[in-house]
mmCIF file of C-alpha atoms in Angstrom:
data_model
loop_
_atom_site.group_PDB
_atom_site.id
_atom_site.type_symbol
_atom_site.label_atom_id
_atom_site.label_comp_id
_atom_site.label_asym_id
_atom_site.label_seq_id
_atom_site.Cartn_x
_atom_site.Cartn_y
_atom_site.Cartn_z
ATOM 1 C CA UNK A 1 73.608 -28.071 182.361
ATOM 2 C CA UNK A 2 72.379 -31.581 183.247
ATOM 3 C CA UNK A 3 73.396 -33.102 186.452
ATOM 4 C CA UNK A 4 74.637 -36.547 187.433
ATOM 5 C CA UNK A 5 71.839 -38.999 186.251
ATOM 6 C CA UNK A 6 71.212 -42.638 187.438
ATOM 7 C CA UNK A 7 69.519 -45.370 186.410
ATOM 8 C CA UNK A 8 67.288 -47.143 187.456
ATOM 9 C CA UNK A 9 65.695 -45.066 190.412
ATOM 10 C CA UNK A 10 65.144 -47.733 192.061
ATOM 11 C CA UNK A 11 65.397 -51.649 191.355
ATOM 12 C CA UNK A 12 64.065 -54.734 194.058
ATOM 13 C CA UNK A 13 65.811 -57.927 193.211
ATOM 14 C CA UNK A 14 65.874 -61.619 194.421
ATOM 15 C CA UNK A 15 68.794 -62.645 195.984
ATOM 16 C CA UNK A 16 71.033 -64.728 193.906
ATOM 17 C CA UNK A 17 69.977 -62.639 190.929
ATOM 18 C CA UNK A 18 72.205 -59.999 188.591
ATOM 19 C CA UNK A 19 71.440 -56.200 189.111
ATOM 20 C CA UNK A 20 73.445 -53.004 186.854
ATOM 21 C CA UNK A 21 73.410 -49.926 187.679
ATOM 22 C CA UNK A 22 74.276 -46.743 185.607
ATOM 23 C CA UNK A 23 75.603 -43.670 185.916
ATOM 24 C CA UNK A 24 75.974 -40.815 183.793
ATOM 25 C CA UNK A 25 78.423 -37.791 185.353
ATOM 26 C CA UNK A 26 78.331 -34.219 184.275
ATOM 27 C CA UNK A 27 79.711 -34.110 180.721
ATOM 28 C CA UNK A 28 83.193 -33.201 181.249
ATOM 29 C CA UNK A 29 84.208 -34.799 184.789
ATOM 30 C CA UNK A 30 86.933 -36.952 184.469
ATOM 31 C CA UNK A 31 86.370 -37.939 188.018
ATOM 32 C CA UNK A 32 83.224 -39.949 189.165
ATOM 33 C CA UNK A 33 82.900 -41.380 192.021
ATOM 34 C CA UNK A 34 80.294 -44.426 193.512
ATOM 35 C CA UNK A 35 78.945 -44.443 196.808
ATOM 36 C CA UNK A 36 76.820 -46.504 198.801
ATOM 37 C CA UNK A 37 74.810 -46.050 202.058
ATOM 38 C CA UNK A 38 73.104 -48.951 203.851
ATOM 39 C CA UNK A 39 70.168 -48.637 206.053
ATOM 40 C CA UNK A 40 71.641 -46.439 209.210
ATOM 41 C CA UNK A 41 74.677 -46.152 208.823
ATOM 42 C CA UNK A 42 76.881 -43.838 206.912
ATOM 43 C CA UNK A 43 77.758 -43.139 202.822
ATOM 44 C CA UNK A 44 80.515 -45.071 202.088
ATOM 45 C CA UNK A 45 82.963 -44.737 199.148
ATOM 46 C CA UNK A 46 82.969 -48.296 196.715
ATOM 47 C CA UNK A 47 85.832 -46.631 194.149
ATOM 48 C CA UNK A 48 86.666 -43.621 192.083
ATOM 49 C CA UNK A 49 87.402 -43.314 188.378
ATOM 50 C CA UNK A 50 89.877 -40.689 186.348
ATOM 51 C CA UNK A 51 88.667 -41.127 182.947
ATOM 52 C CA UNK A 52 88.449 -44.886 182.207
ATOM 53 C CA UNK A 53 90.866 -45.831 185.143
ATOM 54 C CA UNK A 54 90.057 -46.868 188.393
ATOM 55 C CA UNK A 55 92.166 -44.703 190.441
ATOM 56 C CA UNK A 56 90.896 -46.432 193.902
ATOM 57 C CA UNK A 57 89.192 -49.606 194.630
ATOM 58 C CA UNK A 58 89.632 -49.927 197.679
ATOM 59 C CA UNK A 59 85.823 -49.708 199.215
ATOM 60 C CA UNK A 60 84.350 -52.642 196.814
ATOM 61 C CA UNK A 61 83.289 -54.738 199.687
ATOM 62 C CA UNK A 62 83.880 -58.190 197.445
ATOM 63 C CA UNK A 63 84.108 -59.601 193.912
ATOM 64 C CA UNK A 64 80.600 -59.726 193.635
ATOM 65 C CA UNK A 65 80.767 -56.081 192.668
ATOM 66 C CA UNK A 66 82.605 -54.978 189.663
ATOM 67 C CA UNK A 67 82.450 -51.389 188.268
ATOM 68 C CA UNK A 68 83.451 -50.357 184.234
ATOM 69 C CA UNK A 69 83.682 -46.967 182.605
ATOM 70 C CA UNK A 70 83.960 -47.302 179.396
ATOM 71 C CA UNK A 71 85.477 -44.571 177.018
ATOM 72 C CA UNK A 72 85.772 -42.675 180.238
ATOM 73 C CA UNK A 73 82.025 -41.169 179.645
ATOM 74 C CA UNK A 74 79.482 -43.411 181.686
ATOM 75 C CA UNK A 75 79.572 -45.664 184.535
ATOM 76 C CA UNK A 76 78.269 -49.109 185.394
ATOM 77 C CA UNK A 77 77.817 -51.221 188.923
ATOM 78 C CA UNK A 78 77.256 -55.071 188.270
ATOM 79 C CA UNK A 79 76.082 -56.925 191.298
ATOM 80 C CA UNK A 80 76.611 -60.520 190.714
ATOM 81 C CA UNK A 81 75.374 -62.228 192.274
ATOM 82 C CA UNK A 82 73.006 -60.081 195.066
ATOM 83 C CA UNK A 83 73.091 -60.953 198.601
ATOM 84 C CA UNK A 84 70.805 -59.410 201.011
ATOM 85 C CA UNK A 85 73.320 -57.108 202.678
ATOM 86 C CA UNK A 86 73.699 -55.287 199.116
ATOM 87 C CA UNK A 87 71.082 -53.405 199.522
ATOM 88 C CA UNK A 88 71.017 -49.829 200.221
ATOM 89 C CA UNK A 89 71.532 -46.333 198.276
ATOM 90 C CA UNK A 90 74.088 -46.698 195.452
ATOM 91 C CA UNK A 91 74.954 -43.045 194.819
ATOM 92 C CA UNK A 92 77.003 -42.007 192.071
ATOM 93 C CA UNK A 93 79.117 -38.639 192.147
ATOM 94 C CA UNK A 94 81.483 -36.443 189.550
ATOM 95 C CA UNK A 95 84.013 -33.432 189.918
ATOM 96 C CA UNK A 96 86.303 -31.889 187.572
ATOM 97 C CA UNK A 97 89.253 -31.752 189.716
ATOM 98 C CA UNK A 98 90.171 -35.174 192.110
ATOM 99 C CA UNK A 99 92.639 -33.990 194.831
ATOM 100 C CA UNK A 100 89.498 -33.104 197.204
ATOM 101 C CA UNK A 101 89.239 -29.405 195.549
ATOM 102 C CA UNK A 102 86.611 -29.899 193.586
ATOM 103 C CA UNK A 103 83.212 -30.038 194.467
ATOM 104 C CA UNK A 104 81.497 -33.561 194.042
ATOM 105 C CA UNK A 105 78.146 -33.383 192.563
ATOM 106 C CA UNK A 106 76.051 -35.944 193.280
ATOM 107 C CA UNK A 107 73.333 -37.963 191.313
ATOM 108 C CA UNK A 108 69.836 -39.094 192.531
ATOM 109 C CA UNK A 109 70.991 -42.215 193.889
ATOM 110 C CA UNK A 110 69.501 -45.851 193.102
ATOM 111 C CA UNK A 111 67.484 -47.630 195.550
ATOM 112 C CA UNK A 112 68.253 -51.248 195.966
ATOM 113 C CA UNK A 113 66.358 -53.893 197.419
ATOM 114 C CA UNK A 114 67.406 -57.681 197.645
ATOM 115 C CA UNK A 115 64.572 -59.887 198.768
ATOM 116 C CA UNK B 1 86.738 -46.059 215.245
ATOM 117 C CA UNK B 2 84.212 -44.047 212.581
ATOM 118 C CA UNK B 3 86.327 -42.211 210.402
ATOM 119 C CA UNK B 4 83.916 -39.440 211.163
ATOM 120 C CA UNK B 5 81.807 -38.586 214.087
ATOM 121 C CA UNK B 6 78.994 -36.753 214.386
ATOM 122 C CA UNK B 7 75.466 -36.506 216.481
ATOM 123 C CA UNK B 8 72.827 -37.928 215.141
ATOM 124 C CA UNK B 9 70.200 -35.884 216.535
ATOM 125 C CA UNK B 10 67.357 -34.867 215.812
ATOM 126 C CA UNK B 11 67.246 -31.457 216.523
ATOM 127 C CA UNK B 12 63.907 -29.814 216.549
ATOM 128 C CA UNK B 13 64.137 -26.046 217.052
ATOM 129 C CA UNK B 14 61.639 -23.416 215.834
ATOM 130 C CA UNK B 15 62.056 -20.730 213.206
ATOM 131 C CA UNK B 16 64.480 -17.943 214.165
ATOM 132 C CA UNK B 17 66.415 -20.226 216.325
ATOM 133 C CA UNK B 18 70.348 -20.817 216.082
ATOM 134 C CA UNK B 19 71.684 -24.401 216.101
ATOM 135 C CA UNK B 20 74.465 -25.545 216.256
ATOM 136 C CA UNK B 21 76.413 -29.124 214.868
ATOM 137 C CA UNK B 22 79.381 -30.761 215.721
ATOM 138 C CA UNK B 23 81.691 -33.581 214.460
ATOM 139 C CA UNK B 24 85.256 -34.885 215.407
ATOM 140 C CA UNK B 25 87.205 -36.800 212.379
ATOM 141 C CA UNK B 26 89.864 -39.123 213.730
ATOM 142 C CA UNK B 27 92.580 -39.034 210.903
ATOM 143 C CA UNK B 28 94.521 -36.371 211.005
ATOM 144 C CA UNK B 29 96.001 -36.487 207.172
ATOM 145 C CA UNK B 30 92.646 -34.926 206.583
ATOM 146 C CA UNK B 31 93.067 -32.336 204.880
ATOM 147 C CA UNK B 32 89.381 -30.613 203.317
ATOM 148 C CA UNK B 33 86.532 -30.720 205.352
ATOM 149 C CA UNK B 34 83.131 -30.240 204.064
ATOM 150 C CA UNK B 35 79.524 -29.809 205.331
ATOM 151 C CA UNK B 36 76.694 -31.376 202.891
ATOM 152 C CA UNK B 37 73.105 -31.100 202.582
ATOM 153 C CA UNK B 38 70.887 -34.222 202.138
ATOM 154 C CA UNK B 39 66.954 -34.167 202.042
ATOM 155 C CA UNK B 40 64.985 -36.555 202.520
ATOM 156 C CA UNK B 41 65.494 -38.962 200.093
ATOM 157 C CA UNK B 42 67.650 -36.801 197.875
ATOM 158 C CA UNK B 43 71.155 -36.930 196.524
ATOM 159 C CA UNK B 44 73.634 -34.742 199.107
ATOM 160 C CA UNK B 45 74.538 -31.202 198.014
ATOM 161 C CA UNK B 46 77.892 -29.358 199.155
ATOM 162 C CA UNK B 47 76.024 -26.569 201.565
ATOM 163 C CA UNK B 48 80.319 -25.361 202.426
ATOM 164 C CA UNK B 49 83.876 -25.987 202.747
ATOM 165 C CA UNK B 50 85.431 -25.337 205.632
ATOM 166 C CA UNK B 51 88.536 -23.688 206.020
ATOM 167 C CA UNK B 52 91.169 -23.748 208.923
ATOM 168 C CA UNK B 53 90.536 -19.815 209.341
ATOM 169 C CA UNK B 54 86.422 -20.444 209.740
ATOM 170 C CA UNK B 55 84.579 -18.982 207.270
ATOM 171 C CA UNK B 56 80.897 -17.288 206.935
ATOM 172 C CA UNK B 57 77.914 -17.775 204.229
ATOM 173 C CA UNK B 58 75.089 -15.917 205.363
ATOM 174 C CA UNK B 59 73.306 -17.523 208.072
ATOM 175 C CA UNK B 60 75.868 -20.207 207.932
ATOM 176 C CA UNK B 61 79.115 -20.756 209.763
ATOM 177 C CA UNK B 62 81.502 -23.274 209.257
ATOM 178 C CA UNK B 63 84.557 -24.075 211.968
ATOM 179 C CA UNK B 64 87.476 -26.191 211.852
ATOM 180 C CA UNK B 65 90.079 -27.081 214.766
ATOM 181 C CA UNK B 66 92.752 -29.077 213.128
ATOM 182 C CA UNK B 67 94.124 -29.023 216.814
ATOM 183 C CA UNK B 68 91.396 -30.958 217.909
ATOM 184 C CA UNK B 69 90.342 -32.756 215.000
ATOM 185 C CA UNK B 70 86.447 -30.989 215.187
ATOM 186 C CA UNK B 71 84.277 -29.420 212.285
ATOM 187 C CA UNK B 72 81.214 -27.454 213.616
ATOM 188 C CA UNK B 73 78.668 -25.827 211.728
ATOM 189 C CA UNK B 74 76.288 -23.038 213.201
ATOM 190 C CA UNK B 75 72.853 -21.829 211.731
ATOM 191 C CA UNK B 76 71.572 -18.350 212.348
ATOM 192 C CA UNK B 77 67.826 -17.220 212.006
ATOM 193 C CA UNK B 78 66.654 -20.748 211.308
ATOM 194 C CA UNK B 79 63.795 -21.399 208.553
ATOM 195 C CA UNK B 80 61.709 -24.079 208.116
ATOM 196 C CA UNK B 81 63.615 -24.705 204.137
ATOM 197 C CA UNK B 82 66.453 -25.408 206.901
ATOM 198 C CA UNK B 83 65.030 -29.027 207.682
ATOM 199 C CA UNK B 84 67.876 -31.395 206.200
ATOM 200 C CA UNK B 85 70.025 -33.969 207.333
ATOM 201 C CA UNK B 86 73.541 -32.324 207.595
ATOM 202 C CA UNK B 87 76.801 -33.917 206.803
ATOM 203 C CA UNK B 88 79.756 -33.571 208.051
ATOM 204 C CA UNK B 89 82.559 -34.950 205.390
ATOM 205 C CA UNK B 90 86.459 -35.042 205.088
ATOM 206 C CA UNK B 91 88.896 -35.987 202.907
ATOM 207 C CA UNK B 92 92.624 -36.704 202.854
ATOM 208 C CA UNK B 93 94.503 -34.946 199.868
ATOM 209 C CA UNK B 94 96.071 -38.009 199.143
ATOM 210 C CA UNK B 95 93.418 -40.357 197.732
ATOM 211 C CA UNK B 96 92.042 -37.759 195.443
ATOM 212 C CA UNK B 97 89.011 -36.662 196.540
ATOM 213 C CA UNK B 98 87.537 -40.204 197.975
ATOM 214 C CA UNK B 99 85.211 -38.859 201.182
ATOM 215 C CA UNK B 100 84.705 -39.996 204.366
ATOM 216 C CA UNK B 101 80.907 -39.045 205.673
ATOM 217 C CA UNK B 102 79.795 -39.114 208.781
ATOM 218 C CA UNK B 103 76.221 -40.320 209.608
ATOM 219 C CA UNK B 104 74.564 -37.037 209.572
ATOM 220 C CA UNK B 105 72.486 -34.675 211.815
ATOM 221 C CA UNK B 106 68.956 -34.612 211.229
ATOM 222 C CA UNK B 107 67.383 -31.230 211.716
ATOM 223 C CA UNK B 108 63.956 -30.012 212.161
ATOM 224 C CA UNK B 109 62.812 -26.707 211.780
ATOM 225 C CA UNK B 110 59.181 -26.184 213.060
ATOM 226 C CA UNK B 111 56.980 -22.988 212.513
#
């Protein structure tokens, strides 16, 4: 069975410009999860989706960031516009049950650089 | 405060050795506790749970003390596919699975 896939692998941007990033969770996970971890310091959690819902927002550091899921299948990160303190390790994660049971799996990660 | 504490390390020990990781959490709604494996440059994978009673997975052995609020994780019989970054996570029953990480403990295992 496939795993969490993300795209791109990695993306280096200018500041000021428009990055997306995508996420595809295990098929069947109503749960998926983003992530991010800047240079030294810990992964911290941006929001978490049940199905097409965002259950919790509450990590989105501003309104530059704004996260979608569709149909409840795939996920997508808009960063609009980039600063220079967005960049970091934007990992994406999915589990089948959401009260901290189930095991997260998590994707590759996407590399982000703002220049 | 860090939701999560742990020390950063590195450890370098050599193969056959047992090591030994800590972490304190500071919220005490926590309610699962997890250690995670993250190589270099790789996506973190769930290496346990941990459960109140401690519990065992071949060389590894998880710890919890909801007393004091600490995780630990112990390695038996070190090998050199042991050299990871280890994470210790949490998370409060409440807000659905969100986790809390701490910054990790890097380990190296040396021949």
């Amino acid at each position: 069975e496939a795993g969490v896939t993300q795209f791109p692998s990695h993306s280096v941007i200018e500041k000021g410009q428009t990055v997306t990033l995508r996420c595809d969770p295990i098929s069947g996970h109503d749960n998926l999860y983003w992530y991010r971890r800047v240079m030294g310091k810990e992964i911290k959690f941006l929001l978490h989706f049940v199905k097409e819902s965002k259950q919790d927002e509450s990590g989105m550091p501003n309104n530059r960031f704004l996260a979608e899921r569709t149909g409840g299948t795939y996920s997508t990160l808009k960063v609009q516009p980039a600063e220079l303190e967005d960049s970091g390790v934007y990992f994406c994660a999915s589990s089948q049950v959401g009260t901290g049971e189930g095991e997260q799996f998590f994707g590759p990660g996407t590399r982000l650089t703002v220049l | 405060r860090k939701e999560v504490e742990q020390d950063p390390g590195p450890f370098n020990v050599p193969e056959g050795a047992t090591v030994a990781f800590n972490c304190t959490y500071s919220n005490s709604a926590s309610q699962s506790f997890f250690w995670y494996r993250q190589d270099c440059r790789k996506e973190p994978k769930l290496l346990m749970s941990v459960y109140s009673s401690g519990n065992e997975d071949g060389r590894f052995t998880a710890q919890l003390n909801r007393a004091s609020q600490y995780i630990s994780l112990l390695i038996r019989d070190s090998k050199l596919s042991d050299s990871a970054t280890y994470l210790c996570v949490v998370s409060r029953g409440s807000t659905l699975g969100r986790l809390y990480f701490g910054r990790g403990t890097q380990l190296t295992v040396w021949p």
